[in-house]
């Protein structure tokens, strides 16, 4: 029964991709930005779904198992990041009618170098995270007994095909459906845990009997520094991530982008607590040694096959909603930042030709990520390091360009280069500076370079 539900779900999303491609996709802008026609609710759903992935579902339950209520902080951080988008750049960037974040960098500072640097760091990181999503899908399908690479290949081909057919339209429609399924699934899992334990108070009593400490029941139990080092990098990437801005650029206008960001952020903050409850319940009810198995344990032990199928579809939904976001974002970099702007292969007015090119690159990137995940999984971590380098290098030029009119191109370029290098040094040496992640202290150095070089070069400009 569980397998049947999952198969029906995959056929459904494939159908959505085919239908979207036939009905809505006429050119590159339709494919990459849904024709810039997203309303508030669709835009909010796809923004929230971009963050609400396998990491928040599986990782959130693991954090709940290990740290209690403070395990919700990763999801809450994601929600706060999108809320901050609403009040900083969401409306402003949408009104500029851009395609990518590097579009803004070149528009603000001038020159192709800054576009290329930002695009490369972002593209490599997106491919690495996409490959990690392939492995997440494999682990989720392992609950069904589909072990090995078969499940990963099937799930990956599904999101590659529907995204190749329908682009951001398909991704947005399926994101909305996937968010509803995923939110319902984790909420149902949390409800079953509370029903089994007899409510929050009984759950707390069972956990106390197992010897958990008092800070397990505090939202601040992780400690101020741990929460800060979880919160800040997540917010930094959200404020500059191409996968988020692509959704904002697809909104009807700046007001829609801003309102959708507020709604999407609130949705994420709310749903982030459900996986946490599931993890806490698994710790109270099971003899598990590892929190990583808490979500699968709840599915296998507390649910009948129909509900289990819904929950598993919820996990796959969360993974796919993140994967299709990464896939369309990576395609935007290749087509807009490299194919059109850097190599001048085509003009943007030739949208029908560019549509085929976009579809081809979407398929190629998806297959490349699948091959990396299955053949060279060891390099995924290395690719994802670009995520840290991108945040450390690009965050200051983007936000600084918005907030400081006197920032110069030289300051932005120096900031990206130095910030990325310092972040790479921190990754390779595992340098510990007050326990802060590499992107935090690298961004602070990037900020200093940004200000100093901009001040020095202002008169020349």
CSV table of N, CA and C in Angstrom, one decimal, residues 88-143:
chain,number,residue,atom,x,y,z
A,88,UNK,N,13.9,43.6,3.3
A,88,UNK,CA,15.1,44.1,2.8
A,88,UNK,C,15.1,44.3,1.3
A,89,UNK,N,15.2,43.1,0.6
A,89,UNK,CA,15.4,43.2,-0.9
A,89,UNK,C,14.3,42.6,-1.7
A,90,UNK,N,13.3,41.9,-1.2
A,90,UNK,CA,12.3,41.2,-2.0
A,90,UNK,C,11.7,42.1,-3.0
A,91,UNK,N,11.0,43.2,-2.5
A,91,UNK,CA,10.3,44.1,-3.4
A,91,UNK,C,11.2,44.9,-4.3
A,92,UNK,N,12.4,45.3,-3.8
A,92,UNK,CA,13.3,46.1,-4.6
A,92,UNK,C,13.9,45.4,-5.7
A,93,UNK,N,14.3,44.1,-5.5
A,93,UNK,CA,15.0,43.3,-6.5
A,93,UNK,C,13.9,42.9,-7.6
A,94,UNK,N,12.7,42.6,-7.1
A,94,UNK,CA,11.7,42.2,-8.1
A,94,UNK,C,11.4,43.4,-9.1
A,95,UNK,N,11.4,44.6,-8.6
A,95,UNK,CA,11.1,45.7,-9.4
A,95,UNK,C,12.1,46.0,-10.5
A,96,UNK,N,13.3,45.4,-10.2
A,96,UNK,CA,14.4,45.6,-11.2
A,96,UNK,C,14.3,44.6,-12.4
A,97,UNK,N,13.3,43.6,-12.3
A,97,UNK,CA,13.1,42.6,-13.3
A,97,UNK,C,14.3,41.9,-13.7
A,98,UNK,N,15.0,41.4,-12.7
A,98,UNK,CA,16.2,40.6,-12.9
A,98,UNK,C,15.9,39.1,-13.1
A,99,UNK,N,16.9,38.3,-13.5
A,99,UNK,CA,16.8,36.9,-13.6
A,99,UNK,C,17.6,36.2,-12.5
A,100,UNK,N,18.8,36.7,-12.2
A,100,UNK,CA,19.7,36.1,-11.2
A,100,UNK,C,20.3,37.1,-10.2
A,101,UNK,N,20.8,36.6,-9.1
A,101,UNK,CA,21.6,37.5,-8.2
A,101,UNK,C,22.8,38.1,-8.9
A,102,UNK,N,23.6,37.4,-9.7
A,102,UNK,CA,24.7,38.0,-10.4
A,102,UNK,C,24.2,39.1,-11.3
A,103,UNK,N,23.0,39.1,-11.8
A,103,UNK,CA,22.4,40.2,-12.6
A,103,UNK,C,22.5,41.5,-11.8
A,104,UNK,N,22.1,41.4,-10.5
A,104,UNK,CA,22.2,42.5,-9.7
A,104,UNK,C,23.6,43.0,-9.4
A,105,UNK,N,24.5,42.1,-9.2
A,105,UNK,CA,25.9,42.4,-9.0
A,105,UNK,C,26.5,43.2,-10.1
A,106,UNK,N,26.2,42.7,-11.4
A,106,UNK,CA,26.7,43.5,-12.5
A,106,UNK,C,26.0,44.8,-12.7
A,107,UNK,N,24.7,44.8,-12.5
A,107,UNK,CA,24.0,46.1,-12.6
A,107,UNK,C,24.5,47.1,-11.6
A,108,UNK,N,24.7,46.6,-10.4
A,108,UNK,CA,25.1,47.6,-9.3
A,108,UNK,C,26.6,48.1,-9.5
A,109,UNK,N,27.5,47.1,-9.8
A,109,UNK,CA,28.9,47.5,-9.8
A,109,UNK,C,29.5,47.6,-11.2
A,110,UNK,N,28.9,46.9,-12.2
A,110,UNK,CA,29.5,46.9,-13.5
A,110,UNK,C,30.6,45.9,-13.7
A,111,UNK,N,30.8,45.5,-14.9
A,111,UNK,CA,31.8,44.5,-15.2
A,111,UNK,C,31.3,43.1,-15.2
A,112,UNK,N,32.0,42.2,-16.0
A,112,UNK,CA,31.6,40.8,-16.0
A,112,UNK,C,32.2,39.9,-14.9
A,113,UNK,N,33.4,40.4,-14.5
A,113,UNK,CA,34.1,39.5,-13.5
A,113,UNK,C,33.3,39.2,-12.3
A,114,UNK,N,32.6,40.2,-11.7
A,114,UNK,CA,31.8,40.0,-10.5
A,114,UNK,C,30.7,39.1,-10.8
A,115,UNK,N,30.1,39.1,-12.0
A,115,UNK,CA,29.0,38.2,-12.3
A,115,UNK,C,29.5,36.8,-12.4
A,116,UNK,N,30.7,36.6,-13.0
A,116,UNK,CA,31.2,35.2,-13.2
A,116,UNK,C,31.6,34.6,-11.9
A,117,UNK,N,32.3,35.4,-11.0
A,117,UNK,CA,32.6,34.9,-9.7
A,117,UNK,C,31.4,34.4,-8.9
A,118,UNK,N,30.4,35.3,-8.8
A,118,UNK,CA,29.2,35.0,-8.1
A,118,UNK,C,28.5,33.8,-8.6
A,119,UNK,N,28.4,33.7,-10.0
A,119,UNK,CA,27.7,32.6,-10.6
A,119,UNK,C,28.4,31.3,-10.4
A,120,UNK,N,29.7,31.3,-10.5
A,120,UNK,CA,30.5,30.0,-10.4
A,120,UNK,C,30.3,29.4,-8.9
A,121,UNK,N,30.5,30.3,-8.0
A,121,UNK,CA,30.3,29.8,-6.6
A,121,UNK,C,28.9,29.3,-6.3
A,122,UNK,N,27.9,30.0,-6.8
A,122,UNK,CA,26.6,29.6,-6.6
A,122,UNK,C,26.2,28.3,-7.3
A,123,UNK,N,26.7,28.2,-8.6
A,123,UNK,CA,26.4,27.1,-9.4
A,123,UNK,C,27.0,25.8,-8.9
A,124,UNK,N,28.2,25.8,-8.5
A,124,UNK,CA,28.9,24.6,-7.9
A,124,UNK,C,28.2,24.2,-6.6
A,125,UNK,N,27.8,25.1,-5.8
A,125,UNK,CA,27.1,24.8,-4.6
A,125,UNK,C,25.8,24.2,-4.8
A,126,UNK,N,25.0,24.7,-5.8
A,126,UNK,CA,23.7,24.2,-6.1
A,126,UNK,C,23.8,22.8,-6.6
A,127,UNK,N,24.8,22.5,-7.4
A,127,UNK,CA,24.9,21.1,-7.9
A,127,UNK,C,25.3,20.2,-6.8
A,128,UNK,N,26.1,20.6,-5.9
A,128,UNK,CA,26.5,19.8,-4.8
A,128,UNK,C,25.3,19.5,-3.9
A,129,UNK,N,24.5,20.5,-3.6
A,129,UNK,CA,23.3,20.3,-2.7
A,129,UNK,C,22.3,19.4,-3.4
A,130,UNK,N,22.2,19.6,-4.7
A,130,UNK,CA,21.3,18.8,-5.5
A,130,UNK,C,21.7,17.3,-5.4
A,131,UNK,N,23.0,17.0,-5.5
A,131,UNK,CA,23.5,15.7,-5.4
A,131,UNK,C,23.2,15.1,-4.0
A,132,UNK,N,23.3,16.0,-3.0
A,132,UNK,CA,22.9,15.5,-1.6
A,132,UNK,C,21.4,15.2,-1.5
A,133,UNK,N,20.6,15.9,-2.3
A,133,UNK,CA,19.1,15.6,-2.3
A,133,UNK,C,18.9,14.2,-2.9
A,134,UNK,N,19.7,13.8,-3.8
A,134,UNK,CA,19.6,12.5,-4.4
A,134,UNK,C,19.8,11.4,-3.3
A,135,UNK,N,20.8,11.6,-2.5
A,135,UNK,CA,21.1,10.7,-1.5
A,135,UNK,C,20.0,10.7,-0.4
A,136,UNK,N,19.4,11.9,-0.2
A,136,UNK,CA,18.3,12.0,0.8
A,136,UNK,C,17.1,11.2,0.3
A,137,UNK,N,16.8,11.2,-1.0
A,137,UNK,CA,15.7,10.5,-1.6
A,137,UNK,C,16.0,9.0,-1.4
A,138,UNK,N,17.2,8.6,-1.6
A,138,UNK,CA,17.5,7.2,-1.4
A,138,UNK,C,17.3,6.7,0.0
A,139,UNK,N,17.7,7.5,0.9
A,139,UNK,CA,17.5,7.2,2.4
A,139,UNK,C,16.0,7.1,2.7
A,140,UNK,N,15.2,8.0,2.1
A,140,UNK,CA,13.8,8.1,2.4
A,140,UNK,C,13.1,6.8,1.9
A,141,UNK,N,13.5,6.4,0.6
A,141,UNK,CA,12.9,5.2,0.0
A,141,UNK,C,13.4,3.9,0.7
A,142,UNK,N,14.5,4.0,1.4
A,142,UNK,CA,14.9,2.9,2.2
A,142,UNK,C,13.9,2.4,3.2
A,143,UNK,N,13.0,3.3,3.7
A,143,UNK,CA,12.0,3.0,4.6
A,143,UNK,C,11.0,1.9,3.9
